[in-house]
PDB file of C-alpha atoms in Angstrom:
ATOM      1  CA  ALA A1293     173.250 214.206 193.348  1.00 47.00           C
ATOM      2  CA  ARG A1294     172.929 210.483 193.023  1.00 43.00           C
ATOM      3  CA  ARG A1295     170.479 208.588 190.816  1.00 48.00           C
ATOM      4  CA  ASP A1296     167.941 208.447 193.632  1.00 48.00           C
ATOM      5  CA  GLY A1297     168.097 212.262 193.973  1.00 51.00           C
ATOM      6  CA  ARG A1298     169.923 212.148 197.288  1.00 46.00           C
ATOM      7  CA  THR A1299     173.212 213.920 197.760  1.00 46.00           C
ATOM      8  CA  ARG A1300     176.288 212.509 199.426  1.00 45.00           C
ATOM      9  CA  ASP A1301     175.509 214.710 202.453  1.00 45.00           C
ATOM     10  CA  ASP A1302     172.014 213.180 202.737  1.00 45.00           C
ATOM     11  CA  GLU A1303     173.471 209.713 202.615  1.00 43.00           C
ATOM     12  CA  HIS A1304     176.004 210.417 205.354  1.00 39.00           C
ATOM     13  CA  GLU A1305     173.802 212.565 207.595  1.00 43.00           C
ATOM     14  CA  GLY A1306     174.403 211.714 211.231  1.00 40.00           C
ATOM     15  CA  LEU A1307     177.586 209.756 210.512  1.00 37.00           C
ATOM     16  CA  PRO A1308     180.947 210.862 211.898  1.00 40.00           C
ATOM     17  CA  ALA A1309     183.189 213.061 209.762  1.00 44.00           C
ATOM     18  CA  VAL A1310     185.583 211.382 207.337  1.00 42.00           C
ATOM     19  CA  ALA A1311     188.457 212.111 209.705  1.00 44.00           C
ATOM     20  CA  ASP A1312     186.734 209.847 212.260  1.00 51.00           C
ATOM     21  CA  HIS A1313     186.659 206.843 209.924  1.00 51.00           C
ATOM     22  CA  PRO A1314     189.438 204.359 210.661  1.00 51.00           C
ATOM     23  CA  PRO A1315     191.809 203.369 207.882  1.00 52.00           C
ATOM     24  CA  ARG A1316     191.162 199.949 206.356  1.00 51.00           C
ATOM     25  CA  THR A1317     193.090 197.317 204.504  1.00 50.00           C
ATOM     26  CA  THR A1318     192.057 194.640 202.026  1.00 47.00           C
ATOM     27  CA  SER A1319     194.217 191.843 203.421  1.00 43.00           C
ATOM     28  CA  VAL A1320     196.097 190.689 206.501  1.00 39.00           C
ATOM     29  CA  CYS A1321     199.354 192.370 207.521  1.00 40.00           C
ATOM     30  CA  PHE A1322     201.888 191.436 210.157  1.00 37.00           C
ATOM     31  CA  ALA A1323     204.391 193.965 211.567  1.00 39.00           C
ATOM     32  CA  GLY A1324     203.996 196.224 208.540  1.00 44.00           C
ATOM     33  CA  ARG A1325     204.606 193.430 206.038  1.00 45.00           C
ATOM     34  CA  SER A1326     202.113 191.838 203.712  1.00 56.00           C
ATOM     35  CA  MET A1327     201.415 188.192 204.408  1.00 63.00           C
ATOM     36  CA  SER A1328     200.084 187.860 200.858  1.00 72.00           C
ATOM     37  CA  GLY A1329     203.405 188.752 199.229  1.00 88.00           C
ATOM     38  CA  LEU A1330     201.615 191.325 197.054  1.00 93.00           C
ATOM     39  CA  PRO A1331     202.964 194.867 196.705  1.00 96.00           C
ATOM     40  CA  ARG A1332     201.439 197.037 199.450  1.00 97.00           C
ATOM     41  CA  VAL A1333     199.810 200.295 198.309  1.00 98.00           C
ATOM     42  CA  LEU A1334     198.595 203.059 200.600  1.00 98.00           C
ATOM     43  CA  VAL A1335     195.780 205.049 198.977  1.00 98.00           C
ATOM     44  CA  VAL A1336     195.167 208.452 200.567  1.00 97.00           C
ATOM     45  CA  ASP A1337     192.003 210.232 199.456  1.00 97.00           C
ATOM     46  CA  ASP A1338     189.326 212.064 201.425  1.00 96.00           C
ATOM     47  CA  ASP A1339     186.794 211.272 198.692  1.00 95.00           C
ATOM     48  CA  GLU A1340     185.412 207.987 199.978  1.00 95.00           C
ATOM     49  CA  ASP A1341     184.007 206.961 196.592  1.00 95.00           C
ATOM     50  CA  ALA A1342     187.373 207.454 194.875  1.00 95.00           C
ATOM     51  CA  ALA A1343     189.220 205.635 197.675  1.00 96.00           C
ATOM     52  CA  ASP A1344     186.708 202.774 197.653  1.00 96.00           C
ATOM     53  CA  LEU A1345     187.062 202.400 193.888  1.00 96.00           C
ATOM     54  CA  LEU A1346     190.846 202.012 194.196  1.00 97.00           C
ATOM     55  CA  ALA A1347     190.477 199.692 197.205  1.00 97.00           C
ATOM     56  CA  PHE A1348     188.137 197.519 195.139  1.00 97.00           C
ATOM     57  CA  ALA A1349     189.988 197.608 191.809  1.00 97.00           C
ATOM     58  CA  LEU A1350     193.708 197.518 192.644  1.00 97.00           C
ATOM     59  CA  PRO A1351     193.604 194.091 194.376  1.00 97.00           C
ATOM     60  CA  ARG A1352     192.236 192.694 191.099  1.00 96.00           C
ATOM     61  CA  HIS A1353     195.470 193.940 189.531  1.00 97.00           C
ATOM     62  CA  GLY A1354     197.649 192.210 192.128  1.00 96.00           C
ATOM     63  CA  PHE A1355     198.042 194.847 194.847  1.00 97.00           C
ATOM     64  CA  GLU A1356     197.204 194.861 198.535  1.00 96.00           C
ATOM     65  CA  VAL A1357     195.516 198.165 199.380  1.00 97.00           C
ATOM     66  CA  THR A1358     195.186 200.123 202.599  1.00 97.00           C
ATOM     67  CA  VAL A1359     193.087 203.302 202.601  1.00 97.00           C
ATOM     68  CA  ALA A1360     193.517 206.479 204.630  1.00 97.00           C
ATOM     69  CA  HIS A1361     191.300 209.549 204.351  1.00 97.00           C
ATOM     70  CA  THR A1362     193.438 212.144 206.126  1.00 97.00           C
ATOM     71  CA  LEU A1363     197.032 213.279 206.456  1.00 97.00           C
ATOM     72  CA  ALA A1364     197.046 212.132 210.089  1.00 96.00           C
ATOM     73  CA  GLN A1365     195.871 208.618 209.188  1.00 96.00           C
ATOM     74  CA  ALA A1366     198.400 208.385 206.363  1.00 97.00           C
ATOM     75  CA  LYS A1367     201.298 209.476 208.579  1.00 95.00           C
ATOM     76  CA  ALA A1368     200.341 206.902 211.219  1.00 95.00           C
ATOM     77  CA  LEU A1369     200.122 204.144 208.610  1.00 96.00           C
ATOM     78  CA  LEU A1370     203.405 205.156 206.977  1.00 94.00           C
ATOM     79  CA  SER A1371     205.251 204.176 210.138  1.00 89.00           C
ATOM     80  CA  GLY A1372     204.955 200.702 208.576  1.00 88.00           C
ATOM     81  CA  GLU A1373     206.302 199.655 205.213  1.00 90.00           C
ATOM     82  CA  PHE A1374     204.450 200.253 201.972  1.00 96.00           C
ATOM     83  CA  ASP A1375     205.761 199.645 198.493  1.00 97.00           C
ATOM     84  CA  ALA A1376     203.749 202.495 196.991  1.00 98.00           C
ATOM     85  CA  LEU A1377     201.723 205.562 197.887  1.00 98.00           C
ATOM     86  CA  VAL A1378     198.875 206.897 195.756  1.00 98.00           C
ATOM     87  CA  SER A1379     197.664 210.197 197.159  1.00 97.00           C
ATOM     88  CA  ASP A1380     195.142 212.863 196.308  1.00 96.00           C
ATOM     89  CA  VAL A1381     196.482 216.407 196.548  1.00 94.00           C
ATOM     90  CA  HIS A1382     193.774 217.966 198.723  1.00 93.00           C
ATOM     91  CA  LEU A1383     193.080 216.421 202.140  1.00 96.00           C
ATOM     92  CA  PRO A1384     191.003 217.804 205.009  1.00 97.00           C
ATOM     93  CA  ASP A1385     194.047 218.282 207.262  1.00 97.00           C
ATOM     94  CA  GLY A1386     196.831 218.929 204.727  1.00 96.00           C
ATOM     95  CA  THR A1387     197.954 217.878 201.272  1.00 95.00           C
ATOM     96  CA  GLY A1388     199.264 214.831 199.487  1.00 95.00           C
ATOM     97  CA  PHE A1389     202.580 216.665 199.312  1.00 95.00           C
ATOM     98  CA  ASP A1390     202.568 216.773 203.144  1.00 96.00           C
ATOM     99  CA  VAL A1391     201.916 213.020 203.259  1.00 96.00           C
ATOM    100  CA  LEU A1392     205.189 212.301 201.514  1.00 94.00           C
ATOM    101  CA  LYS A1393     207.178 215.093 203.206  1.00 94.00           C
ATOM    102  CA  GLU A1394     206.086 214.035 206.698  1.00 93.00           C
ATOM    103  CA  ALA A1395     206.072 210.243 206.235  1.00 93.00           C
ATOM    104  CA  PRO A1396     208.031 208.470 208.984  1.00 90.00           C
ATOM    105  CA  HIS A1397     208.889 205.757 206.437  1.00 92.00           C
ATOM    106  CA  ARG A1398     208.780 206.621 202.731  1.00 93.00           C
ATOM    107  CA  PRO A1399     207.373 204.083 200.301  1.00 96.00           C
ATOM    108  CA  ARG A1400     209.536 203.016 197.359  1.00 95.00           C
ATOM    109  CA  VAL A1401     207.183 204.693 194.863  1.00 97.00           C
ATOM    110  CA  ALA A1402     204.856 207.682 195.214  1.00 98.00           C
ATOM    111  CA  VAL A1403     202.130 208.652 192.737  1.00 98.00           C
ATOM    112  CA  ILE A1404     200.072 211.833 193.059  1.00 96.00           C
ATOM    113  CA  ALA A1405     196.513 212.006 191.732  1.00 93.00           C
ATOM    114  CA  SER A1406     195.327 215.517 191.012  1.00 88.00           C
ATOM    115  CA  GLY A1407     192.351 217.207 189.463  1.00 85.00           C
ATOM    116  CA  SER A1408     194.692 219.450 187.469  1.00 81.00           C
ATOM    117  CA  ASP A1409     197.636 218.811 185.207  1.00 81.00           C
ATOM    118  CA  GLY A1410     199.404 222.157 185.365  1.00 84.00           C
ATOM    119  CA  PRO A1411     203.192 222.494 185.252  1.00 89.00           C
ATOM    120  CA  GLU A1412     203.245 223.964 188.774  1.00 87.00           C
ATOM    121  CA  ASP A1413     201.494 220.864 190.190  1.00 84.00           C
ATOM    122  CA  ARG A1414     203.956 218.574 188.410  1.00 88.00           C
ATOM    123  CA  ARG A1415     206.956 220.619 189.574  1.00 92.00           C
ATOM    124  CA  ARG A1416     205.795 220.639 193.179  1.00 91.00           C
ATOM    125  CA  ALA A1417     205.049 216.899 193.145  1.00 93.00           C
ATOM    126  CA  THR A1418     208.475 216.106 191.699  1.00 94.00           C
ATOM    127  CA  GLU A1419     210.246 218.325 194.250  1.00 95.00           C
ATOM    128  CA  VAL A1420     208.613 216.449 197.120  1.00 95.00           C
ATOM    129  CA  GLY A1421     209.457 213.023 195.674  1.00 96.00           C
ATOM    130  CA  PHE A1422     206.444 211.863 193.674  1.00 97.00           C
ATOM    131  CA  VAL A1423     207.603 209.948 190.608  1.00 96.00           C
ATOM    132  CA  ALA A1424     204.324 209.950 188.682  1.00 96.00           C
ATOM    133  CA  HIS A1425     201.418 212.375 188.316  1.00 94.00           C
ATOM    134  CA  LEU A1426     198.000 211.138 187.207  1.00 95.00           C
ATOM    135  CA  VAL A1427     194.968 213.299 186.513  1.00 93.00           C
ATOM    136  CA  LYS A1428     191.658 212.478 188.208  1.00 92.00           C
ATOM    137  CA  PRO A1429     189.515 210.639 187.564  1.00 93.00           C
ATOM    138  CA  VAL A1430     192.295 208.074 187.589  1.00 94.00           C
ATOM    139  CA  ASP A1431     192.168 205.325 184.978  1.00 96.00           C
ATOM    140  CA  ILE A1432     192.588 202.118 187.031  1.00 97.00           C
ATOM    141  CA  ASP A1433     194.411 200.210 184.285  1.00 97.00           C
ATOM    142  CA  GLN A1434     196.824 203.114 183.791  1.00 97.00           C
ATOM    143  CA  LEU A1435     197.442 203.384 187.538  1.00 98.00           C
ATOM    144  CA  ALA A1436     198.042 199.636 187.888  1.00 98.00           C
ATOM    145  CA  ALA A1437     200.425 199.643 184.903  1.00 98.00           C
ATOM    146  CA  THR A1438     202.262 202.665 186.311  1.00 98.00           C
ATOM    147  CA  LEU A1439     202.648 200.992 189.709  1.00 98.00           C
ATOM    148  CA  ARG A1440     203.855 197.718 188.166  1.00 97.00           C
ATOM    149  CA  ARG A1441     206.389 199.556 185.992  1.00 97.00           C
ATOM    150  CA  LEU A1442     207.712 201.686 188.845  1.00 97.00           C
ATOM    151  CA  LEU A1443     207.910 198.776 191.295  1.00 97.00           C
ATOM    152  CA  ALA A1444     209.688 196.435 188.839  1.00 94.00           C
TER     153      ALA A1444
END
């Protein structure tokens, strides 16, 4: 429940499902390339609050952010070029592991954000190609530093 006593479901009553929301970006792109020159990050998370937080905070750390809420949206966006992927594990139509496995064009760096930190999650993420594993809730400064280090 939120401070006003309403739940997320109350707030979104009558709105289309998350899968119906179009992906969005925080700056202008041309033919899959950033016109800003900033590293391009695709954030994939079905939790709109978590995705919005990253879309708001990462540009302040020098990244251009595009958000997708589903595996299908992420796969469509990954036909273009991204420098990095930050994905939640659980999506309404698949997993973050599927995002990377099925990406038409793999980003240079992939970071998984998970609610658990078990060895099985880390092993699976590494097998698919994720190079970093962060536990949710993600610390924005840690994520930004991780992306900068991995993209250097």
